[in-house]
Every structure is written in structure tokens, then in C-alpha cells.
C-alpha positions in Angstrom: 59.5 -174.8 -27.6 56.8 -172.4 -27.2 55.8 -169.1 -28.6 54.4 -166.3 -27.9 53.1 -163.0 -30.5 51.4 -160.1 -30.4 50.5 -158.8 -34.0 47.5 -158.2 -35.7 45.1 -155.4 -35.6 41.2 -154.6 -35.7 41.3 -151.8 -38.7 40.4 -149.1 -38.3 37.7 -146.9 -40.2 37.6 -143.1 -41.7 36.3 -141.7 -38.4 36.6 -144.4 -35.9 38.2 -143.4 -33.0 38.8 -146.6 -32.3 39.6 -147.7 -28.2 41.3 -144.9 -27.1 41.9 -146.0 -23.5 45.3 -148.1 -24.6 47.7 -145.4 -25.6 48.8 -142.0 -23.7 47.0 -139.0 -24.8 43.9 -139.9 -26.2 42.2 -140.4 -23.1 40.3 -136.8 -24.3 38.6 -139.4 -27.4 35.2 -139.1 -25.2 35.0 -135.6 -24.4 36.1 -135.1 -28.4 32.8 -137.2 -29.4 30.5 -134.7 -26.5 32.3 -131.4 -28.6 31.6 -132.7 -32.1 27.8 -133.6 -31.1 26.9 -130.3 -29.0 29.4 -128.1 -30.6 27.1 -126.7 -34.1 24.0 -128.5 -32.4 20.2 -126.7 -32.8 20.8 -125.3 -29.2 24.4 -124.3 -29.5 23.3 -122.0 -32.9 19.5 -121.1 -30.8 21.9 -120.0 -27.8 22.7 -116.1 -29.0 19.4 -115.7 -30.0 17.6 -116.2 -27.0 19.9 -114.0 -25.4 19.5 -111.4 -27.7 15.8 -111.0 -27.9 16.5 -111.3 -24.2 18.7 -108.1 -24.8 17.0 -106.2 -27.0 13.2 -106.7 -24.5 15.6 -105.5 -21.4 16.5 -102.6 -23.3 13.2 -101.5 -24.5 11.7 -102.1 -21.0 14.7 -100.2 -19.2 16.5 -97.6 -21.9 13.4 -94.4 -22.2 14.7 -93.3 -25.5 13.5 -96.7 -27.0 9.8 -97.1 -28.7 7.4 -99.3 -27.4 4.4 -99.7 -29.1 3.2 -102.7 -27.9 4.3 -104.7 -24.2 2.1 -107.6 -24.8 4.6 -108.0 -28.0 7.6 -107.9 -26.4 6.0 -111.0 -24.2 4.4 -112.7 -27.4 8.2 -112.5 -28.9 10.0 -113.4 -25.8 7.1 -116.5 -25.6 8.6 -117.4 -29.0 11.4 -117.2 -28.4 12.1 -119.0 -25.5 9.9 -122.2 -27.4 12.0 -122.1 -30.0 14.5 -122.6 -27.6 13.3 -125.3 -26.4 12.6 -126.8 -29.5 15.9 -126.6 -30.2 17.0 -128.6 -26.6 14.7 -131.2 -28.4 15.9 -131.7 -31.0 20.0 -131.5 -30.0 18.6 -134.0 -26.9 16.6 -136.2 -29.8 18.8 -135.4 -32.8 18.7 -139.1 -34.6 14.6 -138.6 -34.9 14.0 -134.8 -34.9 16.8 -133.9 -37.4 14.8 -133.3 -40.2 12.2 -130.6 -37.8 15.7 -128.5 -37.0 14.9 -125.6 -39.3 11.9 -125.0 -37.4 13.7 -123.7 -34.7 14.9 -120.0 -36.5 11.5 -120.4 -38.5 10.4 -119.3 -34.9 13.4 -117.3 -34.2 12.2 -115.5 -37.7 8.2 -114.9 -36.1 9.2 -113.9 -32.8 11.5 -111.3 -34.3 9.3 -109.9 -37.0 7.0 -109.5 -33.3 9.8 -107.5 -31.8 10.0 -105.2 -34.7 6.2 -104.8 -34.7 6.4 -104.2 -31.4 9.5 -102.0 -30.9 8.6 -99.4 -33.6 8.7 -100.7 -37.0 10.9 -98.5 -39.1 12.5 -97.2 -35.4 13.0 -99.9 -34.4 16.7 -100.7 -33.6 16.7 -104.7 -33.5 16.1 -105.3 -37.2 20.0 -106.3 -38.0 18.5 -109.4 -35.4 17.5 -111.2 -37.8 20.8 -112.3 -39.2 21.2 -115.2 -36.6 18.3 -116.9 -38.5 19.7 -115.5 -41.8 22.4 -117.4 -41.7 21.0 -120.7 -39.5 18.8 -121.1 -43.2 21.7 -119.8 -45.6 24.5 -122.4 -44.4 22.6 -125.2 -44.7 23.0 -126.8 -48.2 20.4 -126.1 -51.5 19.6 -122.9 -53.6 16.2 -123.4 -51.6 17.3 -122.9 -48.1 18.5 -118.9 -49.9 14.6 -119.3 -50.7 13.5 -119.3 -47.2 16.1 -117.2 -45.7 14.3 -114.4 -48.2 11.0 -115.4 -46.6 12.2 -115.2 -43.3 13.3 -111.6 -43.4 10.4 -110.5 -45.4 8.2 -111.5 -42.1 10.3 -109.9 -39.6 10.5 -107.0 -42.9 6.4 -106.3 -43.8 4.8 -107.5 -40.3 4.8 -104.2 -39.4 4.1 -102.6 -42.5 1.3 -105.0 -43.0 -0.3 -104.3 -39.7 -0.5 -100.6 -40.5 2.5 -99.1 -38.4 4.3 -97.9 -41.9 4.4 -94.1 -41.7 4.3 -92.4 -44.9 4.0 -92.9 -48.4 3.2 -96.6 -48.2 4.4 -97.4 -51.7 7.6 -95.5 -50.6 7.6 -97.8 -47.7 7.6 -100.5 -49.4 10.4 -99.9 -52.0 12.7 -99.1 -48.9 11.6 -102.1 -47.2 11.8 -104.6 -50.6 14.8 -103.2 -50.9 16.4 -103.5 -47.1 14.7 -107.8 -47.9 17.0 -107.8 -51.8 20.1 -106.4 -49.7 19.4 -109.4 -46.5 19.0 -112.0 -49.7 22.2 -110.8 -51.2 24.0 -111.8 -48.4 22.4 -114.8 -48.0 23.5 -116.2 -51.2 26.6 -115.3 -50.8 26.3 -117.1 -47.1 24.8 -120.1 -48.5 27.6 -120.0 -51.7 30.4 -120.1 -49.0 28.7 -122.4 -47.0 29.1 -124.3 -50.3 31.7 -124.5 -51.1 33.2 -125.2 -47.5 31.5 -128.4 -47.7 32.9 -129.5 -51.3 36.4 -128.6 -49.1 35.4 -130.7 -46.2 34.1 -134.5 -48.8 36.9 -133.5 -50.3 39.0 -133.4 -46.7 37.1 -136.5 -46.1 37.7 -138.8 -49.2 41.6 -138.1 -48.7 41.6 -139.3 -45.2 39.3 -141.9 -46.4 41.9 -142.6 -49.5 45.1 -142.4 -46.7 43.4 -144.9 -43.9 42.7 -147.4 -46.7 46.0 -146.8 -47.6 47.1 -146.9 -43.7 44.4 -150.8 -43.4 46.1 -152.1 -46.8 49.6 -151.7 -45.0 48.4 -153.0 -41.8 47.0 -156.0 -43.6 49.8 -156.9 -45.5 52.6 -156.0 -41.9 50.1 -158.5 -39.9 51.0 -161.4 -43.1 54.6 -160.6 -42.7 54.9 -161.9 -38.6 54.9 -165.6 -38.0 51.3 -167.2 -37.1 51.8 -170.9 -35.8 54.2 -172.3 -33.4 56.8 -175.1 -34.3 58.4 -178.0 -32.1 61.8 -177.4 -31.2 62.5 -179.6 -28.3 65.3 -177.4 -26.0 64.1 -173.7 -27.2 62.0 -171.2 -26.1 60.5 -168.2 -28.5 58.1 -164.8 -28.4 58.0 -161.8 -30.8 56.0 -158.2 -31.2 55.5 -155.9 -33.1 53.5 -153.3 -32.4 53.0 -150.9 -35.0 52.7 -147.4 -34.9 49.8 -144.3 -35.5 51.1 -144.8 -38.8 52.5 -148.5 -40.5 56.0 -149.0 -41.2 58.0 -151.6 -42.6 59.9 -154.1 -39.0 58.7 -157.7 -39.1 59.9 -160.4 -37.6 60.0 -164.2 -38.6 60.8 -167.6 -37.2 60.6 -170.7 -39.3 62.1 -174.4 -39.7 65.1 -175.6 -41.1 66.2 -179.3 -41.4 68.6 -178.8 -39.6 67.6 -176.3 -36.8 65.5 -173.0 -37.2 65.6 -169.7 -38.6 65.0 -166.0 -36.9 65.0 -163.1 -38.3 64.2 -159.4 -37.3 63.4 -156.4 -40.8 63.4 -152.7 -40.3 62.1 -151.0 -43.6 63.8 -147.6 -44.0 59.8 -144.9 -44.6 56.5 -146.4 -43.7 53.0 -146.6 -44.9 52.1 -149.3 -48.1 55.0 -149.3 -49.4 57.3 -149.6 -47.1 54.8 -153.0 -46.0 55.6 -154.2 -49.7 59.0 -154.0 -49.4 59.4 -155.5 -46.2 57.6 -158.4 -47.8 59.3 -158.9 -50.7 62.6 -159.0 -48.3 61.2 -161.8 -46.2 60.2 -163.9 -48.9 63.5 -163.8 -50.3 64.7 -164.8 -46.8 62.4 -167.6 -46.6 63.0 -168.7 -50.3 66.9 -169.7 -49.2 65.9 -171.4 -46.2 67.5 -174.8 -47.5 71.0 -172.5 -47.2 72.8 -173.6 -44.2 74.7 -170.1 -44.4 72.6 -166.8 -43.4 74.7 -164.8 -45.0 74.1 -166.0 -48.3 70.3 -165.8 -47.7 70.7 -161.6 -47.0 72.7 -162.1 -50.2 69.5 -163.0 -52.0 67.6 -160.8 -50.8 69.2 -157.5 -51.4 70.2 -159.2 -55.1 65.8 -158.7 -55.3 65.3 -155.4 -54.0 68.0 -154.1 -55.9 66.8 -155.8 -59.2 63.2 -154.5 -58.2 63.3 -151.2 -57.6 64.2 -148.3 -59.5 67.3 -146.9 -59.7 66.3 -144.1 -58.3 64.9 -144.8 -55.5 66.9 -145.1 -52.3 65.0 -148.1 -50.2 66.5 -149.7 -47.5 66.3 -152.7 -45.1 68.4 -153.6 -41.8 68.0 -157.2 -41.1 69.1 -159.6 -39.0 69.2 -163.4 -40.4 70.3 -166.3 -38.2 70.1 -170.0 -37.5 70.1 -172.3 -34.7 71.9 -175.5 -35.0 72.5 -177.4 -32.0 74.5 -174.9 -30.0 75.5 -173.1 -32.4 73.9 -169.8 -33.5 74.8 -168.5 -37.1 73.8 -165.1 -37.6 74.2 -162.1 -40.8 73.8 -158.5 -40.1 73.4 -156.5 -42.1 73.0 -152.9 -41.2 70.7 -153.4 -37.6 73.3 -154.3 -34.7 70.4 -154.2 -32.5 70.8 -157.6 -31.3 72.3 -158.9 -27.7 72.8 -162.2 -26.3 72.4 -162.3 -23.0 74.2 -165.0 -20.7 72.2 -166.9 -17.8 75.9 -167.3 -16.4 78.8 -164.1 -18.2 79.0 -161.3 -19.7 76.4 -160.0 -22.3 77.4 -159.1 -25.8 75.7 -157.5 -28.7 76.3 -158.2 -32.1 76.9 -155.9 -33.7 75.9 -154.8 -37.8 79.1 -155.4 -39.8 78.2 -155.0 -42.9 75.6 -153.2 -45.5 71.5 -152.4 -45.0 70.1 -153.8 -47.9 68.4 -152.2 -51.0 71.9 -149.9 -51.5 72.9 -151.5 -54.6 76.0 -152.1 -53.6 77.3 -155.3 -54.3 79.1 -157.2 -50.9 79.4 -160.4 -49.5 78.0 -160.7 -45.5 79.5 -161.8 -43.5 78.2 -165.1 -41.1 79.6 -165.0 -37.8 79.0 -168.0 -34.7 78.6 -167.8 -31.3 77.6 -170.1 -29.2 74.8 -170.5 -26.8 74.4 -172.3 -23.6 71.3 -173.7 -21.6 69.6 -170.5 -20.3 71.5 -167.9 -22.7 69.0 -165.5 -24.4 69.1 -163.5 -27.8 67.1 -160.5 -28.3 66.4 -158.8 -31.6 64.6 -155.7 -31.7 63.7 -152.9 -34.0 65.1 -148.7 -33.5 61.7 -148.3 -31.6 62.7 -150.0 -28.9 65.9 -147.6 -28.4 63.6 -144.3 -28.5 61.9 -145.8 -25.2 64.5 -146.0 -23.0 65.9 -142.0 -24.8 67.9 -143.6 -27.2 71.5 -142.3 -24.6 74.4 -144.6 -24.6 73.6 -146.6 -21.9 70.5 -148.1 -24.2 71.7 -151.1 -24.5 72.5 -151.3 -20.6 69.0 -150.6 -19.9 67.0 -153.3 -22.2 69.8 -155.9 -21.2 68.7 -155.1 -17.5 65.4 -155.8 -18.4 65.7 -159.3 -20.0 68.0 -160.2 -17.0 65.6 -159.0 -14.8 63.0 -162.0 -16.3 65.0 -164.4 -19.0 61.9 -165.8 -19.9 61.1 -165.2 -24.0 57.5 -164.5 -23.4 58.4 -162.0 -20.0 60.6 -159.8 -22.3 58.8 -159.9 -24.8 56.0 -158.2 -22.6 57.8 -156.1 -20.5 59.2 -154.5 -24.0 55.3 -154.0 -25.3 53.7 -153.0 -21.9 56.2 -150.2 -21.8 55.7 -149.1 -25.3 51.9 -149.0 -24.8 52.5 -147.5 -21.6 54.6 -144.4 -23.5 53.4 -144.9 -26.8 55.9 -144.8 -30.0 55.9 -142.5 -32.9 58.0 -145.8 -34.8 57.9 -149.8 -35.2 58.5 -151.5 -31.9 58.7 -154.6 -32.4 61.5 -157.1 -30.9 62.1 -161.1 -31.2 63.3 -163.2 -28.2 64.1 -166.7 -28.1 66.5 -168.3 -25.1 67.9 -172.0 -24.9 65.3 -173.6 -22.3 67.9 -174.1 -19.4 69.0 -177.7 -18.3 67.0 -178.1 -15.2 64.4 -175.2 -16.4 61.4 -178.0 -18.0 59.3 -177.8 -21.4 55.8 -177.0 -20.8 54.0 -180.1 -20.9 51.9 -178.7 -24.9 52.6 -175.7 -26.4 50.1 -172.3 -26.5 47.9 -170.7 -29.3 49.8 -167.5 -30.2 47.4 -165.5 -29.8 47.3 -161.3 -31.1 46.9 -158.3 -30.0 47.4 -154.0 -31.3 48.7 -151.4 -29.7 48.7 -148.0 -32.1 
């Protein structure tokens, strides 16, 4: 017997995009990473300040009605803003080592705006409102101290002309007026800081929930991995292969094979639902079926699994499992089907047939006897059992079984059938788990491999 196994997966850590090349629609992972890096970078934050300062200076030089008290001050203001922008670019490029110095950028902006206000008529300056840009930058940072920093920067912008002696009229009155302006901007900074704090708390809560969900998905992936056979066993005259490709949300699909006293057993199961719960139920069903390996009747194994599932679940729980279980004994395939109905016998010579479901799924709380059927497998015949995720790969139309049969007939080696379906799943992407098990009676002239290949494991999401 030869065997091949596609299973297992690297654990996905929260915030890790993983390898996006394996599934369609995920090629933009690198672009998203670049966007995350630069969307809130110091350079992006600084760009509006630079544009507004350039616009303010341009208007001051071209509009006669705008007062200019110092042309050299305009130049100095522009130079300081450019220095801040260059530093923002440096911090963005080397965010890992210079991140702590990012706040130097809005500090320089406050200085530049103070000089700009002094150069454009003190109280008559229409550009005082530009200080909102660095104020928001400071106030949005975590910690109440940044409100104080924002107020100090505001005071620098507002009081620079006053200290330079450009204020008109009574200086006490002017100082009082300017102090009120500083307090108003300080209140604005406090509000922004509080909103930022609440947003940060909500973000951390969302991240914690995401980490919890990802941890559950990882746990479910571990459970699902544990359900799959990882070792080969020698059964001359037979070859088999299996694959389980979980979707992004781990579900309860599984397949299994194991030796029995007079041959070997095959199982394909699909638990309703997804996540850790479905994985645990799948584990329980698999264990119950395996515990009946000494029973020659596959229907008996399904009865035991159903009894265990019904007794373990709450009476109000509606969780069922479709299951195909078979025993291969000589040239006979003894099988029982619990609501699965997705197994094909593809003949090397002769018409293919579908092993239809004849009984209800497990876990419905209904006392039932699962009938055992016998099918003769001639040399070269192939048995393919799969989950409903495979149907989705072919559109789920009326010709789905014919298309799967044609795919298998193109190359009836179990490894080829499994690889073809797995490749199709990776190329198309799949919202549901894709599980397939293929077993073939080796043709009399097909020969046997000199040694059993080692089972291999890959993951596709």
C-alpha cells in the first residue's frame, strides 16, 4: 500500500498575515503592510503642515491685503518647517531606532508657526489656526502630559509676537485675551486626548478579542491535525491518499484509515459548524469509531459513535455529523453511510457508481440502525470519498459528480486524484473545508513500490 497525506498547518499568530501566495485575493498582503507602515507615519502627518505653511507664505507674498511685518521671518518659518519635514522623513525611514524622536516634528512646527505669526501681523495674522495641526499631533498621543505639551506649543505660537513687543494697545488686556485663546486650545487638546484614549482602549479591546479568536482557531487547527492519520501501514495490493485542507475558519472535517484484524478501515466525517467545538466533536466521533475496530460490521461502529455523541451533548444542542465508514476485507468494501452520500466507486472497466446515503446523520438523538452494504472492488477500481467542500469547487451543479468522476478517471492513482482536488482548492480558494480520501485496489499488472513513501504535510487556507 502507498499513502500520501496532506494535512497540518503552521500556527497563525495574531497580526501575522502569513503566506498569502497560496490563496487568490491575498496577493495584496505586501501592499497592505506598506500602507500600515506609512498611513500614520510622521511624514504623512507632517505633509499637511508643510503644504499649509507654504500656502500661507504664498498668500502673504501675493495678496496685498495680508500684512507682512518681516519677510525674513517668512523665510525662517519656511526653513524650520522644511527641517521638520526632513526629520519626519528620516524618522519614518528609520522608525525602529528614531521613533522616540518623532515628537520633535510637531515641536518644530510650533516654532515655525510662532515665527509665521510674528511675521504676518501678530494679532492681525489669519494663520493662527494652523497651530491645530501640531496641537492634534501632540494631543492624540497617549498620556495626559501631551495635553500640557500641546498647551505649551500653543502658548509659544500665541505669545511669540507678544513677547517680541508687537502687541497693540494695553498689554494686560492683550495678555488676557491671548491667555483665553491658549486655554480654549488647551481644552481642545484635552478633548482630543480623551477621545484618543478611548479609541486606544477600544482598539486594545478589539486586539485582545482578535487574539482570543485566533487562539481558538489555532486550538481548533491542533485538534483537526490530531484527527488525521500520520503513519502508513502495509496492506499489499492497495494504495491510498488523503487530504484535509481547512478553510480560514477551522471546521470539523476529518478522514481516517487504520488496520483491522482482517483488512483496514476508512472514515470520512463532517461535523456541522466550525471552530473548536466542531473539532472536539469530530475528535469524539473519530475516537468512538476507532474503538469499534474489532467489530466486523461498520454499521455497528456508527451506532456506537451516534450513541456516544447523543449522550455527551445537551438535549437542546442540535449538532450532527455526516459520516462514511467502510471496512475493506479481501475484495469487499463493506460500508455504512450516515447522511454523507459523497462517495464514488470509479471502475477501471465498467460504469461508476455513487454510494448514496441510506440513513440519517449522527447526533440527531434518533434511535436508528445504520445499514451495512457490500460492494465488490475489482483490481484497478477506485473509491473516492469527500466532504461537501469539494462540491463547492465544482459549483455544486447537477453534473458535479460526473465532473469529479472525469477528473479521477484522467489519472486513477489516489495520489493524483487527491493532488488534483487539492490544487483546485488552492487555486479557487474555499470557504469550507476540503477533505478527500481516495483508495484504489492496485491493478494486477500495476506493480507495487519498493518502499512506502513517507507521509508529508502541507497546509492551505
